[in-house]
XYZ file of C-alpha atoms in Angstrom:
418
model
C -116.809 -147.177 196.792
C -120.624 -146.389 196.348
C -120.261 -143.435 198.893
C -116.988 -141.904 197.423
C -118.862 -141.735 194.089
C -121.788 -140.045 195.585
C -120.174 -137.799 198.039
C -117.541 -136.555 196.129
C -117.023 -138.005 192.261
C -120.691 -137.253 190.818
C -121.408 -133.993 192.903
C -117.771 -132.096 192.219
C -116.461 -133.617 189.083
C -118.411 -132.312 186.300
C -119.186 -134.756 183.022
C -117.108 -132.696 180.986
C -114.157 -132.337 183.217
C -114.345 -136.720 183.777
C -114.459 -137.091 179.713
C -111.377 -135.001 179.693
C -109.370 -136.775 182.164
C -110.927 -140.187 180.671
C -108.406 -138.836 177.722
C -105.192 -138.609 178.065
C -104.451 -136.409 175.053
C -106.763 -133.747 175.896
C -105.458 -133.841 179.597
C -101.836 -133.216 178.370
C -103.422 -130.548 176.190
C -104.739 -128.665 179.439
C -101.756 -128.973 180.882
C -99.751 -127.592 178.176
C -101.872 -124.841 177.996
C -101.544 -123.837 181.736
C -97.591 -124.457 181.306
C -97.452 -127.523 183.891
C -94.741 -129.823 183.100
C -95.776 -133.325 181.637
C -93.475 -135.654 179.416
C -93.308 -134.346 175.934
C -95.981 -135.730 173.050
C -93.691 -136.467 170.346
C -96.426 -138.035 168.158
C -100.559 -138.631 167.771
C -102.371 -140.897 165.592
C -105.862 -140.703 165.288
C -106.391 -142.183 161.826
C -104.920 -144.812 160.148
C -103.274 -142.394 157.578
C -101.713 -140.825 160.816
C -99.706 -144.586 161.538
C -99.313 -144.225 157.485
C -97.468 -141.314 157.300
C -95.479 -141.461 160.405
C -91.816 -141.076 160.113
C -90.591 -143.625 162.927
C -86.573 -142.813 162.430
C -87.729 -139.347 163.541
C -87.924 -141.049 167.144
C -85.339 -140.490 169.634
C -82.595 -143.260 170.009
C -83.267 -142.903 173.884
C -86.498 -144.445 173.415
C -90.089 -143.677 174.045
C -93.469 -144.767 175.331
C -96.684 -146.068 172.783
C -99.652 -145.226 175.059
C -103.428 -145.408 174.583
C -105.525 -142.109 174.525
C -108.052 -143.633 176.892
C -106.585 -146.768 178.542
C -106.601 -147.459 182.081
C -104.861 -149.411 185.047
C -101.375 -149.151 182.946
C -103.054 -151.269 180.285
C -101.740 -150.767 176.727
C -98.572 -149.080 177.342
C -95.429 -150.043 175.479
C -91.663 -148.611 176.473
C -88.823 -148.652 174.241
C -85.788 -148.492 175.812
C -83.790 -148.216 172.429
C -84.663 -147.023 168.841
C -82.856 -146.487 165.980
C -84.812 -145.482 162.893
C -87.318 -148.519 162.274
C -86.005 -150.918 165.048
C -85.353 -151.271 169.003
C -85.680 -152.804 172.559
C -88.451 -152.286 175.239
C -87.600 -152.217 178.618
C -87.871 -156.285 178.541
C -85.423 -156.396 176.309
C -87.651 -157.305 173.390
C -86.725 -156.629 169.760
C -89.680 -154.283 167.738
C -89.668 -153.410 164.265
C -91.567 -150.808 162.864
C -94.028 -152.495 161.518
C -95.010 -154.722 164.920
C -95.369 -150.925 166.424
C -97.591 -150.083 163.940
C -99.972 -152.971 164.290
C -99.789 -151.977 168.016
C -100.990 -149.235 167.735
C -103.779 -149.882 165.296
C -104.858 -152.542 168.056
C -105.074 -149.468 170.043
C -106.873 -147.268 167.600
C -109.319 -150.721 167.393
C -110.329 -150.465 170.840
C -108.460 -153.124 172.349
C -107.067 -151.200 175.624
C -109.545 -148.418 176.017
C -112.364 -148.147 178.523
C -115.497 -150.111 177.223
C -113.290 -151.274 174.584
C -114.570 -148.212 172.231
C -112.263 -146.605 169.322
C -109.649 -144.809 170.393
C -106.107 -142.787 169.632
C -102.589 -143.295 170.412
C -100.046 -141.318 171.106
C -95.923 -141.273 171.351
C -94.175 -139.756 174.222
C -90.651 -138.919 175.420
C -89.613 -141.800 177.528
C -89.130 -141.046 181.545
C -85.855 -141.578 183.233
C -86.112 -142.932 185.985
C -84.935 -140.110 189.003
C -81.643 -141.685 190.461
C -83.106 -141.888 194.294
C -85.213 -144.597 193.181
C -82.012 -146.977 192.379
C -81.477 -147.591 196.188
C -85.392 -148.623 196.769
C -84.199 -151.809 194.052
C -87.119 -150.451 191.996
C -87.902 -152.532 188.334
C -89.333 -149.726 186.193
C -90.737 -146.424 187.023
C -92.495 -145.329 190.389
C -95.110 -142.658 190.993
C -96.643 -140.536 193.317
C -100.431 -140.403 193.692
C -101.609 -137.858 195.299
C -105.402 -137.084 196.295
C -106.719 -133.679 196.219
C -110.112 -131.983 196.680
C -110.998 -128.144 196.499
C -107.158 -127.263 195.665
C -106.221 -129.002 198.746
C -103.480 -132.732 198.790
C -105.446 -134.907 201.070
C -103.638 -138.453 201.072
C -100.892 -139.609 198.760
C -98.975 -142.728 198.420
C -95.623 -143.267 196.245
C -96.505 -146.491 193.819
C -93.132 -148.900 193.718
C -93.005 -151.486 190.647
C -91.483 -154.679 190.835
C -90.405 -157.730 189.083
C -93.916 -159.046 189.547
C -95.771 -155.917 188.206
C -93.404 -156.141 185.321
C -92.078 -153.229 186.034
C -95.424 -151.285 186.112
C -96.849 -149.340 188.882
C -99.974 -151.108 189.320
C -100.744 -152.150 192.741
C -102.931 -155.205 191.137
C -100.253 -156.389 189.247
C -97.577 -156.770 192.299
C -96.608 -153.020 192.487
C -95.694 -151.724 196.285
C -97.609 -148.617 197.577
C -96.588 -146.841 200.506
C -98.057 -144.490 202.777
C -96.748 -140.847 202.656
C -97.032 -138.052 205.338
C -98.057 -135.280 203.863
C -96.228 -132.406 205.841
C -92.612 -134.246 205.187
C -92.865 -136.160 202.431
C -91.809 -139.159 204.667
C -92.907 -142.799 204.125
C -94.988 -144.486 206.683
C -96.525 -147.553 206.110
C -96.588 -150.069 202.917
C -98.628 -152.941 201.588
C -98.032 -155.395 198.468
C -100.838 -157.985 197.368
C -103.355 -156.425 200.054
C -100.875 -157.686 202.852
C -99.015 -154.880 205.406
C -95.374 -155.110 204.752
C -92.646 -153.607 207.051
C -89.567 -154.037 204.214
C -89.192 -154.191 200.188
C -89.245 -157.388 199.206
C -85.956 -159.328 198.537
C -84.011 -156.541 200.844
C -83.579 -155.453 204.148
C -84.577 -151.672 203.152
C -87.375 -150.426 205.704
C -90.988 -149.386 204.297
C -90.924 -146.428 207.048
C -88.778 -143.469 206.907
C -88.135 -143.129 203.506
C -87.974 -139.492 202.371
C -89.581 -138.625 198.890
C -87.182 -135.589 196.862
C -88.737 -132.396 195.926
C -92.296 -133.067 198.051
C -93.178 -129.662 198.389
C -92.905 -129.480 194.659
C -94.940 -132.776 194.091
C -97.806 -131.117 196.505
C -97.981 -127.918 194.680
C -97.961 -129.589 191.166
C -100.529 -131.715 191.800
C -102.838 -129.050 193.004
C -102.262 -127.117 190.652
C -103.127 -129.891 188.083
C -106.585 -130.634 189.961
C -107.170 -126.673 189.973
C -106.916 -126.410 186.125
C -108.576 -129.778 185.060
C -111.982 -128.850 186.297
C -112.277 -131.808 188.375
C -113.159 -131.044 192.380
C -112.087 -134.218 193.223
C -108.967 -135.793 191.997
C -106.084 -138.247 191.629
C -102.716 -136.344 190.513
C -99.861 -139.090 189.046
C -96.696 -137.697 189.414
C -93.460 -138.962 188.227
C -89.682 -137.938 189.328
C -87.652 -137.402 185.802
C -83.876 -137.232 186.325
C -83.641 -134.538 184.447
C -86.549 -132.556 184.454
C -87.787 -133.353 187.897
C -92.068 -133.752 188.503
C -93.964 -134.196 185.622
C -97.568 -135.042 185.559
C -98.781 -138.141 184.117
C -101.921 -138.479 184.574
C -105.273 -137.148 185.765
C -107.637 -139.375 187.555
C -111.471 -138.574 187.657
C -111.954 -141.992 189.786
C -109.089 -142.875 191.807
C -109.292 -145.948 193.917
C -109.149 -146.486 197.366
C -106.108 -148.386 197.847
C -104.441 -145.407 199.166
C -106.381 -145.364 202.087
C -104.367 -148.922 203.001
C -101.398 -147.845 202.317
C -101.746 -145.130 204.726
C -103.547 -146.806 207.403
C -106.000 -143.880 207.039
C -109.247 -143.229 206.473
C -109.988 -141.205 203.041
C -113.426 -140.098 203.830
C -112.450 -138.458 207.016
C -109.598 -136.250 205.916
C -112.064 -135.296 202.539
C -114.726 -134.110 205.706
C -112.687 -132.146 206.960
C -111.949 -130.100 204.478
C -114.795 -130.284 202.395
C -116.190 -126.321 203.306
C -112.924 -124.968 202.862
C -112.344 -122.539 200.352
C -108.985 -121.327 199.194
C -107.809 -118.887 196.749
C -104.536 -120.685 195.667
C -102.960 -124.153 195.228
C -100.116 -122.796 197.338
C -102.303 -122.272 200.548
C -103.876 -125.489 199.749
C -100.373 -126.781 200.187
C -99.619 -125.165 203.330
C -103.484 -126.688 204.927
C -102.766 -129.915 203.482
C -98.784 -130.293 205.695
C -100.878 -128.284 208.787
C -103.631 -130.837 208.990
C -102.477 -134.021 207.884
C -99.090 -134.407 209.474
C -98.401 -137.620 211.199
C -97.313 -137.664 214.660
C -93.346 -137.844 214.103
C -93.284 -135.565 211.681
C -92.570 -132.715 214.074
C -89.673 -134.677 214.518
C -88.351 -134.398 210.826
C -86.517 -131.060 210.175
C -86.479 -128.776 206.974
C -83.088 -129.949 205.045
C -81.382 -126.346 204.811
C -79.236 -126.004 201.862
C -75.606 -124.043 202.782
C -73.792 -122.731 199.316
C -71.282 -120.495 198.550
C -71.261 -117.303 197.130
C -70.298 -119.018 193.324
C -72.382 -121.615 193.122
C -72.816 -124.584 190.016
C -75.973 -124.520 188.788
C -77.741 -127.050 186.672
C -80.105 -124.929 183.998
C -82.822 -127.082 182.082
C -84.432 -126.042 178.981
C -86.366 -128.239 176.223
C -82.972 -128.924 174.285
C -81.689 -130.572 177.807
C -79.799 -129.551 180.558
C -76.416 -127.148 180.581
C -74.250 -126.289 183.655
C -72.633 -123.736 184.909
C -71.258 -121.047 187.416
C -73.536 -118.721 188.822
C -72.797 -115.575 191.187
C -75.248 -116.066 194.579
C -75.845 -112.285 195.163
C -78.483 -111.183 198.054
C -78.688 -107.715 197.295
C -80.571 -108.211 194.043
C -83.913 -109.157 194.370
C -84.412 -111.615 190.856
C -82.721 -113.562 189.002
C -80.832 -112.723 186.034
C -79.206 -114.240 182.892
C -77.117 -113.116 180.508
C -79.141 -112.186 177.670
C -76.340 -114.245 174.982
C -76.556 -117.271 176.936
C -80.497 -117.237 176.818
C -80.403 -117.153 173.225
C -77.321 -119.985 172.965
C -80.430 -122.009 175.538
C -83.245 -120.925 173.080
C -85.347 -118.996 176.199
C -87.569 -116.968 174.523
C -88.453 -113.871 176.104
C -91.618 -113.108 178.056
C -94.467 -110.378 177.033
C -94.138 -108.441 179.811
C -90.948 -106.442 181.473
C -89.791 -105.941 185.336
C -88.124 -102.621 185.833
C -84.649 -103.438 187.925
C -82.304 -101.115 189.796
C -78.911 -102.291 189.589
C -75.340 -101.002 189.803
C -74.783 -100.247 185.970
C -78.266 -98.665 185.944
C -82.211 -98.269 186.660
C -84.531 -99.633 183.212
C -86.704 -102.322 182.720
C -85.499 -105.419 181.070
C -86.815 -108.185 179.446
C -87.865 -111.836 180.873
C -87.489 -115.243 180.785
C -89.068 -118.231 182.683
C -86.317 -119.911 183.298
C -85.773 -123.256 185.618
C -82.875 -124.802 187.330
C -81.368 -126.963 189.791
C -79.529 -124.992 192.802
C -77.887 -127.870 195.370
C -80.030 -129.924 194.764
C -83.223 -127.998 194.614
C -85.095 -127.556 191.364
C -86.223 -123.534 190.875
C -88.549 -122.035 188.128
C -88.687 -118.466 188.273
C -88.790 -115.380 185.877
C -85.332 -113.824 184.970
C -84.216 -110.603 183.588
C -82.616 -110.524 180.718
C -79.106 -108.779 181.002
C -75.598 -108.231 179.199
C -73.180 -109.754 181.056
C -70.964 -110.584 178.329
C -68.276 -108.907 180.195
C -69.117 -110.543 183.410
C -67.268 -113.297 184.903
C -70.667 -115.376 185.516
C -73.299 -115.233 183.080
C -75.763 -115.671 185.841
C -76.918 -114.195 188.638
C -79.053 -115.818 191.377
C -81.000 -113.202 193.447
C -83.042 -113.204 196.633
C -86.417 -113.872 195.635
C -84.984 -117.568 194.647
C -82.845 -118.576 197.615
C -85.821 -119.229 200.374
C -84.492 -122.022 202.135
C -80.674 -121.655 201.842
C -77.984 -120.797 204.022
C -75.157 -118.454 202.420
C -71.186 -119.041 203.567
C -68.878 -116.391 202.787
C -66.979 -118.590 200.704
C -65.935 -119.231 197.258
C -67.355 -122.604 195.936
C -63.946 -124.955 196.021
C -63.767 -124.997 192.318
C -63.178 -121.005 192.590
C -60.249 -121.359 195.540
């Protein structure tokens, strides 16, 4: 512990960069700023006129999570499964009115979950759901991914599994399961629970090893970006799987522990050695050094799931409003993406600054864009789009080259189309 903190926390994480990441809110706010997806802040009290003048039926009926600006080790945090204008359920089923939330959080303005027990804010968020691939681990509440990285490059992670005895929370000191992950595939390894190795979850017969964790190369590349922009050379990325929106970043850690190192059988300090000198221009080559160097033996072994679709395709588009799907046209001979420009409106996409000038069968121009994400067989995409009218078009969207690395096209029709 004394050595990581010299080696790597005091030299390459600045004091300003550790306060930030101490604080929740501010992290979110860097985040937001350098578009990276992280649940939505629905509501911040600072003051006591803030809990006041809060309008609680405003809340979602879905629920939402009461957190503390500055707590730590899942301290403080309260989830309600159910709301409906001043009343609801957390996940444990307990009844809260509006006014026990609001003593909650003043408890939390007071001090009582922050570091050093000093003032401190609270904020609302959008509650997580939980992604669906975790229902067949048995998991009680909602796992993460930590993942390690230093100088834009993911070192060591380890996927964080609650249970009934970490009341549903992924803290490993509370009962929560962390496994091992190989870092090329995305594949489980090795587990423990209560410092002890463990080959199975607990209560089933479901192996620790061999356990594949969805949209990996997206979890690597979102948590370096996240170390990249928080100013932090050394750092602990949270990442959690939404079933809807996919990876979001939860947190930034300026300390993270070493209990990853156990749950990969692994030692820390030697993987941060090695690549300690390197220098790299982008998060995306960090990626690429990160699956080159620390692959496990067996990984060779684990081959690239290639996608086959058709030429129409469903699609799956998300947008802050939700998620809408339909048809889209798979067409190689256009290089981008494109939507139709009605549609983007009817989704509330609001065009980009700049243009990209297109050559297409109606016509050469430039054309106006959108960032626009969405889920293609099972693979979630964020691109730019033009914007087109294709109000007389069959499909309102068109899915070109530049998005479709990784797939394998069939001739056909989708079966809905036949």
């Amino acid at each position: 512990m004394n050595a990581r903190n010299f080696l790597y926390i005091r030299p390459y994480n600045p004091a300003v960069a550790k306060r930030i990441a101490d604080d929740k809110l501010a992290t979110k706010k860097i985040l937001l700023e350098n578009n990276l997806p992280t649940p939505q802040l629905l509501a911040a009290f600072e003051t006591r006129d803030d809990i006041r003048n809060f309008d609680w039926a405003s809340l979602p009926e879905s629920g939402f999570a009461i957190k503390p600006a500055r707590g730590y080790g899942g301290l403080g945090i309260l989830v309600m499964k159910r709301w409906e204008k001043t009343t609801g359920r957390t996940i444990n089923d307990e009844v809260k009115e509006k006014k026990s939330l609001e003593s909650y959080i003043l408890d939390i303005q007071e001090g009582a979950y922050s570091l050093q027990f000093l003032p401190d804010a609270a904020f609302i968020e959008e509650r997580i759901i939980r992604h669906s691939f975790f229902k067949k681990l048995a998991a009680i509440g909602i796992p993460d991914i930590r993942v390690i990285v230093f100088n834009r490059i993911p070192v060591m992670a380890m996927m964080r599994l609650p249970t009934a005895e970490s009341h549903g929370k992924a803290n490993i000191h509370q009962g929560a399961i962390a496994f091992g992950i190989d870092m090329r595939s995305g594949v489980t390894t090795s587990a423990i629970h209560k410092n002890k190795t463990i080959t199975r979850i607990p209560g089933t017969k479901i192996k620790i090893s061999g356990i594949k964790i969805p949209e990996w190369e997206n979890i690597l590349l979102l948590a370096t970006k996240a170390q990249s922009v928080s100013g932090l050379g050394y750092a602990g990325i949270d990442i959690v799987l939404d079933e809807n929106k996919g990876p979001l970043i939860l947190e930034i850690n300026a300390r993270p522990g070493l209990a990853i190192q156990k749950a990969n059988r692994a030692s820390l300090r030697t993987r941060l050695e090695r690549v300690e000198n390197m220098d790299l221009p982008t998060p995306e080559r960090g990626v690429e050094v990160s699956k080159s160097l620390f692959a496990e033996s067996f990984s060779e072994k684990v081959t690239a799931k290639t996608n086959i679709i058709t030429v129409i395709q469903p699609i799956t588009i998300r947008f802050k409003g939700g998620t809408k799907d339909v048809l889209a046209k798979i067409d190689t001979g256009a290089y981008r993406t494109s939507i139709d420009n009605v549609l983007a409106q009817e989704l509330s996409l609001i065009p980009n600054d700049e243009k990209v000038y297109v050559k297409s069968a109606s016509g050469n121009g430039s054309r106006d864009t959108v960032d626009f994400s969405y889920i293609l067989a099972g693979k979630k995409i964020t691109t730019i789009a033009s914007l087109a009218n294709r109000s007389h078009m069959r499909y309102r969207v068109i899915i070109g080259r530049l998005d479709l690395k990784g797939f394998l096209i069939t001739p056909e029709l989708h079966p809905t189309q036949n």
